[in-house]
Coordinates of C-alpha atoms (C1' of nucleotides) in Angstrom, one line a residue:
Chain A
X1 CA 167.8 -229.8 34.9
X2 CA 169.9 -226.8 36.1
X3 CA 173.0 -227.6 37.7
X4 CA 173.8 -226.4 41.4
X5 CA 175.7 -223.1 41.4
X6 CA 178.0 -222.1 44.4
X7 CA 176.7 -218.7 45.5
X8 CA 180.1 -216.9 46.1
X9 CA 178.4 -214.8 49.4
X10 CA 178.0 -218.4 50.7
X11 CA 180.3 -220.7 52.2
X12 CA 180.9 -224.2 52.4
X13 CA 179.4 -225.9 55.9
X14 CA 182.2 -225.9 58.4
X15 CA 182.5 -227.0 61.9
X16 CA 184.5 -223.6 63.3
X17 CA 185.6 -220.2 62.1
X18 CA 184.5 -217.5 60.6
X19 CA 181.2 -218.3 59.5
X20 CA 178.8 -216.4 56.5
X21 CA 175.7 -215.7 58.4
X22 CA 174.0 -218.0 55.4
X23 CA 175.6 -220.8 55.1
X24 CA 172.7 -222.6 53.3
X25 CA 172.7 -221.0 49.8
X26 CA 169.6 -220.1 50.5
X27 CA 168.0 -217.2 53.0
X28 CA 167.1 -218.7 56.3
X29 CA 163.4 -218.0 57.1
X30 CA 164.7 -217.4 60.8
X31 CA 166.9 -214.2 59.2
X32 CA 170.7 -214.1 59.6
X33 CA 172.8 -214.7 62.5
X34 CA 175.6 -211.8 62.9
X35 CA 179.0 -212.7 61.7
X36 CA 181.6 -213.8 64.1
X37 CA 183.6 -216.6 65.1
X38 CA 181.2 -219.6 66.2
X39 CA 182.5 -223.1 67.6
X40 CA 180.9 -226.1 68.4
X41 CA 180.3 -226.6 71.5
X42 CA 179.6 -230.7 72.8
X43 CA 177.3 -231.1 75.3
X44 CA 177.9 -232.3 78.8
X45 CA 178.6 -236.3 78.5
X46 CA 176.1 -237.2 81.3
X47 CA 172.9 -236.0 79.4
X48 CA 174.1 -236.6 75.7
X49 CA 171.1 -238.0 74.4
X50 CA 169.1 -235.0 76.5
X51 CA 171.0 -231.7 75.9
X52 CA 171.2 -229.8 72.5
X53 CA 174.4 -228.8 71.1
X54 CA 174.4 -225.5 70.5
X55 CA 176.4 -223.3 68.4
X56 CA 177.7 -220.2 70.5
X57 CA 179.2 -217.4 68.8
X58 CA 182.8 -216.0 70.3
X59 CA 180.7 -213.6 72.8
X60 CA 179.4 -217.1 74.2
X61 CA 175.7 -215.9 72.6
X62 CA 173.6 -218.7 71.9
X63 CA 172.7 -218.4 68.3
X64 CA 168.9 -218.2 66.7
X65 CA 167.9 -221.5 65.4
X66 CA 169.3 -220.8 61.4
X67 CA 170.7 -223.7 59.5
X68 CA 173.5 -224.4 61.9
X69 CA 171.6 -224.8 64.9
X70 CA 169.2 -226.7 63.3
X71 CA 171.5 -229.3 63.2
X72 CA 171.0 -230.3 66.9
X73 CA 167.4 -229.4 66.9
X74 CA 167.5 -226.3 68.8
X75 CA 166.1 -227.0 72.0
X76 CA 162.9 -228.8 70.1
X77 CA 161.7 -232.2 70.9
X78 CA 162.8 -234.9 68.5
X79 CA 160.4 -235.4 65.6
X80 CA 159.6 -239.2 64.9
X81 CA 160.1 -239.7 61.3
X82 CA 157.6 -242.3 59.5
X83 CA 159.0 -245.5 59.3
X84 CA 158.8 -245.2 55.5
X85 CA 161.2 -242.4 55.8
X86 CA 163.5 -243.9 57.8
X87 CA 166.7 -244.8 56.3
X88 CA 168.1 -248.3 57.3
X89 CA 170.4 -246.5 59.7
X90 CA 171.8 -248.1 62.7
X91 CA 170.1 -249.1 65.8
X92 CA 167.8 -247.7 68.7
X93 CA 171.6 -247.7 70.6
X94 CA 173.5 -246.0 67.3
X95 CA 174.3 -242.7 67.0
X96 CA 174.4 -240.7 64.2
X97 CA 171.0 -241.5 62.8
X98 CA 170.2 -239.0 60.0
X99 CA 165.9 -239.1 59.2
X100 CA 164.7 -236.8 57.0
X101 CA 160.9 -236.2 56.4
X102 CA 158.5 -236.5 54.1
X103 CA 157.5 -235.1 51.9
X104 CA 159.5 -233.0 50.1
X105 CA 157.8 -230.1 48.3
X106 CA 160.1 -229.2 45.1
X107 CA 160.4 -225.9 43.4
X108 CA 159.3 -227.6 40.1
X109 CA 155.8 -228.7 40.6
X110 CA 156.2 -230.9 37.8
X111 CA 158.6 -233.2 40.2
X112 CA 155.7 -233.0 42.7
X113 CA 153.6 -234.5 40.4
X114 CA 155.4 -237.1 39.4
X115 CA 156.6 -238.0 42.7
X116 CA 153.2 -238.9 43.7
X117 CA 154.2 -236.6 47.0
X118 CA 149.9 -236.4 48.2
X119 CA 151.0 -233.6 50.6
X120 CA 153.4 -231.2 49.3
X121 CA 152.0 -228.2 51.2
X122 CA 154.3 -229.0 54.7
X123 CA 156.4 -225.9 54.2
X124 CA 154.1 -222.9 55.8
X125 CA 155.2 -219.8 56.9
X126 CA 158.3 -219.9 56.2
X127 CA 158.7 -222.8 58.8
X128 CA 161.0 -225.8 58.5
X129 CA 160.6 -228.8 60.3
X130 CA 163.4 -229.7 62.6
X131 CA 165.9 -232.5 61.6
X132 CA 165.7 -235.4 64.0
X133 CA 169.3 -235.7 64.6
X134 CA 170.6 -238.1 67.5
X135 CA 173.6 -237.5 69.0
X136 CA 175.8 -235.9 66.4
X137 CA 179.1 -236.9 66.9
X138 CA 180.6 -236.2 63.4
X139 CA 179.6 -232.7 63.3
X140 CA 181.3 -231.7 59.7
X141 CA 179.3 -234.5 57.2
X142 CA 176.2 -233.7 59.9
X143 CA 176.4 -230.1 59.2
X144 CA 175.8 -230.6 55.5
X145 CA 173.5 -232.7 55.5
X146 CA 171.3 -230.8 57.7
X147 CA 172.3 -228.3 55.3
X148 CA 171.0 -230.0 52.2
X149 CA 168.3 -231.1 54.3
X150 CA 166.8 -227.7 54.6
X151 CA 167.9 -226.5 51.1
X152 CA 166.0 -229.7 50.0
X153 CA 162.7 -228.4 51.2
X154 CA 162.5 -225.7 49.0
X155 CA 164.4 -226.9 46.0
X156 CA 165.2 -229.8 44.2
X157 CA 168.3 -228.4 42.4
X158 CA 171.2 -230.6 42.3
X159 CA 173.1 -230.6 45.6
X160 CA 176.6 -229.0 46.2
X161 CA 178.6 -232.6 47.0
X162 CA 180.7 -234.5 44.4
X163 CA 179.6 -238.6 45.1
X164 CA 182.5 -238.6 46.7
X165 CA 181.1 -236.3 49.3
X166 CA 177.9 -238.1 49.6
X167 CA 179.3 -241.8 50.0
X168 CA 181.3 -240.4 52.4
X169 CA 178.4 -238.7 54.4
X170 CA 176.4 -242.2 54.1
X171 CA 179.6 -243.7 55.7
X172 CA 180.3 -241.3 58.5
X173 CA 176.9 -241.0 59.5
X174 CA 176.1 -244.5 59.4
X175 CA 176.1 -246.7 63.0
X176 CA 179.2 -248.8 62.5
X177 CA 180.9 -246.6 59.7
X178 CA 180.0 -248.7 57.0
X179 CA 177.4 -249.0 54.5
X180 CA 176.5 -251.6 51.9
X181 CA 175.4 -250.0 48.3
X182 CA 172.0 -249.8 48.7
X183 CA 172.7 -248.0 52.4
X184 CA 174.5 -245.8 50.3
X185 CA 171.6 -245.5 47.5
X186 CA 169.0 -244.8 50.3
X187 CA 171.3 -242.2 52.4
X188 CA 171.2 -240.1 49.1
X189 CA 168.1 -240.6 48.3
X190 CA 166.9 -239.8 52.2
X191 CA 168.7 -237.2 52.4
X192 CA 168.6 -235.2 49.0
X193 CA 165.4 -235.0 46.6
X194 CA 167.1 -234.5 43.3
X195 CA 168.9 -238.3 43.6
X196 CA 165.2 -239.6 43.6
X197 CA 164.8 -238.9 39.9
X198 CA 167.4 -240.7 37.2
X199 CA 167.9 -243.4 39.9
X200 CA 170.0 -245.6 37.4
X201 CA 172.2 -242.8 36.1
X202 CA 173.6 -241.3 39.2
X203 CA 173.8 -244.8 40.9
X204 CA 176.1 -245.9 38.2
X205 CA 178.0 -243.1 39.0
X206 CA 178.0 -243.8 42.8
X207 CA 179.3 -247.2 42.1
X208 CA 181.9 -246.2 39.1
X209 CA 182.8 -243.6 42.3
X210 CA 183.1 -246.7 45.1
X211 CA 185.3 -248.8 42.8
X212 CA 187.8 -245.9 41.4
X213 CA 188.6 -243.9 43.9
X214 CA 191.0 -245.2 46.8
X215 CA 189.4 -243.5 49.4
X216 CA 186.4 -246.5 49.6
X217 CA 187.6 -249.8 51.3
X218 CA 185.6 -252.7 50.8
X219 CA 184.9 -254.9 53.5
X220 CA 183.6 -258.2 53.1
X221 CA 180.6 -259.8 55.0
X222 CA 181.7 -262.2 57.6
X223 CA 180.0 -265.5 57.1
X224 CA 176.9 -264.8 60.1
X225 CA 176.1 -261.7 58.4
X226 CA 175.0 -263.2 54.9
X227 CA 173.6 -260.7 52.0
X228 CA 173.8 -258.9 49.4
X229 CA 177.3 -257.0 48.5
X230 CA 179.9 -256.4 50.5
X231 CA 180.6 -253.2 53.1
X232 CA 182.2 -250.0 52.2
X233 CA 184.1 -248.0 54.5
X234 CA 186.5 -245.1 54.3
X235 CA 190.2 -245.6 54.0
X236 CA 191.5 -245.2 57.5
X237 CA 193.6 -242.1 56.0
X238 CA 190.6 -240.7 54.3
X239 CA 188.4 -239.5 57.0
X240 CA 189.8 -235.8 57.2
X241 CA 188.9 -235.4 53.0
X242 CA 186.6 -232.6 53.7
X243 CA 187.9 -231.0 57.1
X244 CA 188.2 -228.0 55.0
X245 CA 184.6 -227.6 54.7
X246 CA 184.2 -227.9 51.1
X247 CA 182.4 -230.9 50.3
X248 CA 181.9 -229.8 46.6
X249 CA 185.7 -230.7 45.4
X250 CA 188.2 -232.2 47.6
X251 CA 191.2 -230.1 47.6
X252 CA 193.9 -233.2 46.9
X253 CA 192.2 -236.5 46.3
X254 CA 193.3 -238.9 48.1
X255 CA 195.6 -241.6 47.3
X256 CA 196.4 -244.7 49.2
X257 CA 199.7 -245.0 51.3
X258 CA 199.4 -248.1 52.1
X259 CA 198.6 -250.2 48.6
X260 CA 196.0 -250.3 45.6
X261 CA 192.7 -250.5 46.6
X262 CA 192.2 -253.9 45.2
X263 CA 195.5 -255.1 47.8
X264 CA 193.8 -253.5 50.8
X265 CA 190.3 -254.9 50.4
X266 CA 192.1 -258.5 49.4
X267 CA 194.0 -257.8 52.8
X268 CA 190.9 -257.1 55.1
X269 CA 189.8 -260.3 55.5
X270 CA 192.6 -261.9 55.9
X271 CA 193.7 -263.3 59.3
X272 CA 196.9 -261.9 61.0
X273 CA 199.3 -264.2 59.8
X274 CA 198.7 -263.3 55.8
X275 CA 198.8 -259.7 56.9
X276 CA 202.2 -260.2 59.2
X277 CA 203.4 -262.2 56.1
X278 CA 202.3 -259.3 53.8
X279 CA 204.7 -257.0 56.3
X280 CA 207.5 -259.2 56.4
X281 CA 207.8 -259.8 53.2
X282 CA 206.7 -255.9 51.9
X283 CA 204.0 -254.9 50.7
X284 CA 203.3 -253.9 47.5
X285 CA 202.7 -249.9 47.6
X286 CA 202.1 -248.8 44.3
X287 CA 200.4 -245.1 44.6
X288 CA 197.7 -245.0 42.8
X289 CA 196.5 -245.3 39.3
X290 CA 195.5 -241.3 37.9
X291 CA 198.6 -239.7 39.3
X292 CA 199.3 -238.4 35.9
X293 CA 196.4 -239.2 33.5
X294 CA 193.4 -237.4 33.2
X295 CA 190.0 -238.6 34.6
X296 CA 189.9 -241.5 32.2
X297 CA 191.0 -244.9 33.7
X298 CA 194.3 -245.9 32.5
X299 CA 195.7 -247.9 35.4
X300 CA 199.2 -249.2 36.1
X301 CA 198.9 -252.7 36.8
X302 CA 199.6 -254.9 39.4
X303 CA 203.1 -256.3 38.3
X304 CA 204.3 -252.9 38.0
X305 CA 203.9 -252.4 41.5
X306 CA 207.2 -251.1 43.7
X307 CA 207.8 -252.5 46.9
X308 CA 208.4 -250.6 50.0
X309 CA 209.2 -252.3 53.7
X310 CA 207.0 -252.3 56.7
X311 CA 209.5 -249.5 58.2
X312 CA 208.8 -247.2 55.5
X313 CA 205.6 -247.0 55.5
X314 CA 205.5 -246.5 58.9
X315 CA 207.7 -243.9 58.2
X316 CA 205.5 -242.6 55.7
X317 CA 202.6 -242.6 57.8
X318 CA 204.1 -240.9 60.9
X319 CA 205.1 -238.1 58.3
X320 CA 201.9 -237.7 57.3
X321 CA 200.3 -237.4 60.4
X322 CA 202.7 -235.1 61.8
X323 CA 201.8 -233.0 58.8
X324 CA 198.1 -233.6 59.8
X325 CA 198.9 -232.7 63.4
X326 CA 200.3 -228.9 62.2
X327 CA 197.0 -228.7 60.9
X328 CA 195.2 -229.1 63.7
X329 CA 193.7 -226.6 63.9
X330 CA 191.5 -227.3 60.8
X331 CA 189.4 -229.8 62.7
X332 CA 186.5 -229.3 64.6
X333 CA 187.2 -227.8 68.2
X334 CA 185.5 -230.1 70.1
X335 CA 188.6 -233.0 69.1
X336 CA 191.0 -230.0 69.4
X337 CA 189.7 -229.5 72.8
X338 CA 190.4 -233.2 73.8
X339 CA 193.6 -233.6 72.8
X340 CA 194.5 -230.6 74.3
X341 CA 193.3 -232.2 77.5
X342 CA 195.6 -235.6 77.1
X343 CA 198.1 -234.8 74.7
X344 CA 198.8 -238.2 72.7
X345 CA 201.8 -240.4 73.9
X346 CA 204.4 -241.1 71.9
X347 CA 204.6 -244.4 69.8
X348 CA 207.4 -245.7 71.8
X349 CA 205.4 -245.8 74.9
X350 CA 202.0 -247.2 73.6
X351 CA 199.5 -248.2 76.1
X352 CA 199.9 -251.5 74.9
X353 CA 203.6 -251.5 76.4
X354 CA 202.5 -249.7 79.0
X355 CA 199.6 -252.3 79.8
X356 CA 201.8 -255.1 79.7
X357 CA 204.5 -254.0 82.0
X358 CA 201.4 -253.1 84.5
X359 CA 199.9 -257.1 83.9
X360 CA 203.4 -258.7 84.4
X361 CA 204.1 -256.8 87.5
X362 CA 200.2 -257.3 89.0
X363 CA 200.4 -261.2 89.5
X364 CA 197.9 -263.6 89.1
X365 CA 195.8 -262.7 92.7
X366 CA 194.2 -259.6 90.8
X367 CA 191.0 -260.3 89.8
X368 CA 190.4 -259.2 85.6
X369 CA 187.9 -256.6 86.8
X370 CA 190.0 -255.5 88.9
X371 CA 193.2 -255.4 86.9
X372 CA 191.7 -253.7 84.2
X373 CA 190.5 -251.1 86.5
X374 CA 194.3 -250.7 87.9
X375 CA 195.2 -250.4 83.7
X376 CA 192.7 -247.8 83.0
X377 CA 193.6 -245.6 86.0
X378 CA 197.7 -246.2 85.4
X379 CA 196.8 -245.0 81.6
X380 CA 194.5 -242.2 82.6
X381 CA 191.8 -244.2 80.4
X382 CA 188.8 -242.3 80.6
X383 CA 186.6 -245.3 80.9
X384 CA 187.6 -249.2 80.6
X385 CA 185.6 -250.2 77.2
X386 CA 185.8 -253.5 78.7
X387 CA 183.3 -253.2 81.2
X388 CA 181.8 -249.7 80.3
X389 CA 178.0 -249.6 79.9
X390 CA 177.5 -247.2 78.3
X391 CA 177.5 -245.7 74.6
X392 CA 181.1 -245.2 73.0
X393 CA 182.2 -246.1 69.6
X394 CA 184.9 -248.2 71.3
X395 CA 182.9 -250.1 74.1
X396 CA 183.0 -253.4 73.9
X397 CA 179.3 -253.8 73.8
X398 CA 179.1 -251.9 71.1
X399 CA 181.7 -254.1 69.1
X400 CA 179.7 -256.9 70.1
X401 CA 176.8 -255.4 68.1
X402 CA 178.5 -255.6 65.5
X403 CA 179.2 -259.0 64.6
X404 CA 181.3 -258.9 61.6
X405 CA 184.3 -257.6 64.4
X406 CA 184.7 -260.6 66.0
X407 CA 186.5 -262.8 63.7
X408 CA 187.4 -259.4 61.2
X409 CA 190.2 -257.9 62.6
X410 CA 190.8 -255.6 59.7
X411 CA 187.3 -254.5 59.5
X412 CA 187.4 -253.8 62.9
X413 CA 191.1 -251.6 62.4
X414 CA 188.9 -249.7 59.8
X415 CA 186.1 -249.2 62.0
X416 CA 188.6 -247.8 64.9
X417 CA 190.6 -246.1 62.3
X418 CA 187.4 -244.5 61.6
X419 CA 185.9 -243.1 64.3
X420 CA 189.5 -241.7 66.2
X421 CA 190.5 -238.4 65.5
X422 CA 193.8 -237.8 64.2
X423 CA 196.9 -238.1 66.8
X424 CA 200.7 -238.5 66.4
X425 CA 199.9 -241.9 67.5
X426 CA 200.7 -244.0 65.3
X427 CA 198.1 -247.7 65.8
X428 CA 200.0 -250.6 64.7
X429 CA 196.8 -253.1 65.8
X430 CA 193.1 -253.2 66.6
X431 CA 194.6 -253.3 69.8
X432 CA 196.5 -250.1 70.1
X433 CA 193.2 -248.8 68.3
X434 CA 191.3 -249.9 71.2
X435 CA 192.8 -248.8 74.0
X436 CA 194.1 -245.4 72.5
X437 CA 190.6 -244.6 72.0
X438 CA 189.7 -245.1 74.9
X439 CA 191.5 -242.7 76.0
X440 CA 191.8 -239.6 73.6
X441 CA 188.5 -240.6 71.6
X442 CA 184.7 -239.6 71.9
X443 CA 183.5 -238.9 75.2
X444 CA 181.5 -242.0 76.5
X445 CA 177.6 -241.5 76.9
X446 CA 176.2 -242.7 80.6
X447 CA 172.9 -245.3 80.5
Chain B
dA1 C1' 167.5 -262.1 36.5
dC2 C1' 169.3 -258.8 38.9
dA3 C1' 172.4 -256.4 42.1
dT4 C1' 177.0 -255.4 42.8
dG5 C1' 181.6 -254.3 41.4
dT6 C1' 185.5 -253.2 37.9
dT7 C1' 187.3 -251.0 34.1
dT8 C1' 187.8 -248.1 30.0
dA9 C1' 186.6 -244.0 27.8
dG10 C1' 185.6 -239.2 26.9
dG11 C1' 184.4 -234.9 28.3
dA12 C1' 183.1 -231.0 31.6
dA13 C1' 184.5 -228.2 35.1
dA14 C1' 187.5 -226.4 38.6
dT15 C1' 192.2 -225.0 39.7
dG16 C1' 196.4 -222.5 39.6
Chain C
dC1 C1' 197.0 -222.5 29.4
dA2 C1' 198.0 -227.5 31.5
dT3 C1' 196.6 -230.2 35.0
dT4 C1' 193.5 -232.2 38.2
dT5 C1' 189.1 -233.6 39.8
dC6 C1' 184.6 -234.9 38.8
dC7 C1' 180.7 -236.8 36.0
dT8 C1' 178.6 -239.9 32.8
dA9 C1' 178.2 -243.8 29.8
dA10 C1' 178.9 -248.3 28.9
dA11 C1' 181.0 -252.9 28.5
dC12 C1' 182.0 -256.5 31.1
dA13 C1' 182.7 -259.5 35.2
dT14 C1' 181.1 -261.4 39.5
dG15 C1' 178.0 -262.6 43.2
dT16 C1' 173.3 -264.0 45.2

DNA sequence: ACATGTTTAGGAAATG
DNA sequence: CATTTCCTAAACATGT
């Protein structure tokens, strides 16, 4: 099997810049958009699920449907995939459902053969079928995987993404931002041809890849949603890995500020009072194992573990993100373009202080409804997640969906942590989570 | 039993 | 070149 090769002319999927007029590694059949400076743009919030994000070049040109706008399907109507295509992914009301079709025809008839693929003569004309892609909200793991997807049409050669790059795809584009291991298993092999063949070698891998690297947070089940294996999420300080586009080797890897893995799962399902214990007392916050060794497994262990207080860390952490906030201008522009819009407060005036100076001084005639109206409009809240009906990440009907929040609080920190972009806010609680997103986060989608 | 998860080990490949 | 990151194998433990 002949490995993937990075074709220096090509570069790595990214959300904004400069971008090579193929970014797929392979020619696109539509010919080559001209070279420029191409951004992003969202679509309006009212029609989300309607409009097409469309990728404009800095002329405001609407680009030819090549790989990039084929990501948002280009105008065409949405293709249903055949239910035995159709990863376990989310819900009719989830976003960031990824469907690739089937089938697949390879480059090496032999894998045709043998993957019993009755109808390997889809690809015609140099035609490839669009992606189904709803709402793309996390447009960086998107954009490679719509990549690979039409890379994948015509080749079965090994795709450009370390496992690490792929969990992390599985996660991001998954409804609630977490995946069990066979989500994971069937994301790949959705989404990438050449993981269909030595299932048992590369899925060892995958699960060697979950446990070792600090990046993956495992999230136990809550007791009403029995099963198999537990959840796996991204580190709340790992979602920005790849925000320099290249998905094939991560340019630091990422270790944990806040503990060894094994102490943050052990702390996730925990109920406040073991975590407030955990700060009060300090926490232990070894760095990670492989700071100095090679790629074989020597690990400090536990007992060796320094302590740091609650203060440092935080420390730490604002450090980090301030760092993160210089950088800015790394992330896609559509976040840019929000913050820009409400720049984040400071941590001293949280909207949790905030909120509660506005509920003591409201008395006890307001109605809830009401009051939280008068909190979202003191806090320039774009919408109340408490009442909105609509689609947001952060709306409370969509946390009610997800069942394992309710009596999870860490899980449900990780889930916020996930999906909001980087401020110099620093959360402290699902609460500050909450609201923060609600203002500064995704854009909420109208019913 | 089988899936899931952890750990050790060695080596390949990328990086600077 | 040394170092870091990634890949693969495999033994072993744990969970359903």
């Amino acid at each position: 099997m002949h490995k993937w090769m990075l074709n220096p002319m090509s570069s790595s999927p990214k959300t904004s810049g400069n971008y090579q007029t193929n970014c797929c590694y392979q020619q696109s059949p539509y010919g080559n958009n001209p070279t420029g400076q191409y951004t992003l743009v969202p679509p309006p919030s009212h029609h989300h699920h309607q409009q097409q994000q469309q990728l404009v070049n800095n002329n405001g040109q609407t680009l030819s449907p090549t790989s990039l706008s084929m990501v948002y399907n280009n105008g065409q109507p949405q293709q249903q995939p055949s239910s035995s295509s159709s990863p376990p992914y989310g819900t009719h009301t989830s976003l960031n459902v990824l469907h690739t079709l089937s089938p697949t025809r390879y480059q090496n008839q032999q894998i045709n053969d043998k993957t019993n693929n009755s109808s390997t003569t889809v690809i015609t004309n140099g035609q490839v079928p669009t992606m189904p892609v709803n709402n793309v909200t996390n447009s960086a793991a998107a954009l490679a995987a719509a990549t690979a997807y039409r890379r994948n049409f015509n080749a079965c050669a090994k795709p450009p993404y370390s496992y690490i790059s792929l969990i992390t795809m599985a996660i991001q584009l998954s409804a609630n931002r977490m995946c069990t291991l066979a989500e994971i298993y069937q994301f790949i092999m959705d989404s990438f041809p050449y993981y269909r063949q030595n299932q048992q070698r590369w899925q060892n891998s995958i699960r060697h890849s979950l446990s070792f690297n600090d990046c993956f947070v495992k999230v136990p089940r809550s007791p009403d949603r029995p099963g198999k294996g537990s959840y796996w999420t991204l580190h709340q300080d790992a979602t920005n890995m790849f925000e320099n586009g290249c998905y094939l080797r991560r340019q630091k890897r990422f270790k944990s500020f806040l503990g060894t893995k094994r102490e943050i799962s052990c702390r996730i399902p925990h109920d406040r009072d073991s975590n407030n214990n955990n700060r009060r007392n300090g926490i232990n916050n070894t760095l990670d194992k492989s700071t100095t060794s090679t790629g074989s497994g020597q690990r400090s262990p536990l007992s060796s573990a320094s302590d740091k207080s609650c203060d440092e860390q935080l420390i730490l952490m604002q450090h980090h993100q301030q760092h993160q906030q210089q950088q800015q201008h790394q992330r896609p522009m559509y976040m840019q373009h929000q913050q820009q819009q409400q720049p984040a407060l400071a941590a001293s005036e949280s909207p949790d202080s905030r909120n509660l100076q506005l509920s003591s001084s409201s008395g006890s005639t307001v109605g809830v409804k009401q009051l939280k109206q008068e909190q979202c409009e003191f806090n320039q809240m774009s919408f109340d997640p408490h009442t909105f009906t609509g689609y947001s990440p952060f709306a409370i009907n969509t946390l009610i969906m997800h069942q394992g929040f309710g009596d999870n609080p860490a899980a449900l920190n990780a889930y916020y942590a996930s999906q909001l972009p980087q401020t110099a806010f620093v959360p402290s609680s699902s609460t500050d989570y909450y609201h923060h997103s609600a203002m500064y986060a995704t854009q909420p989608t109208a019913l």
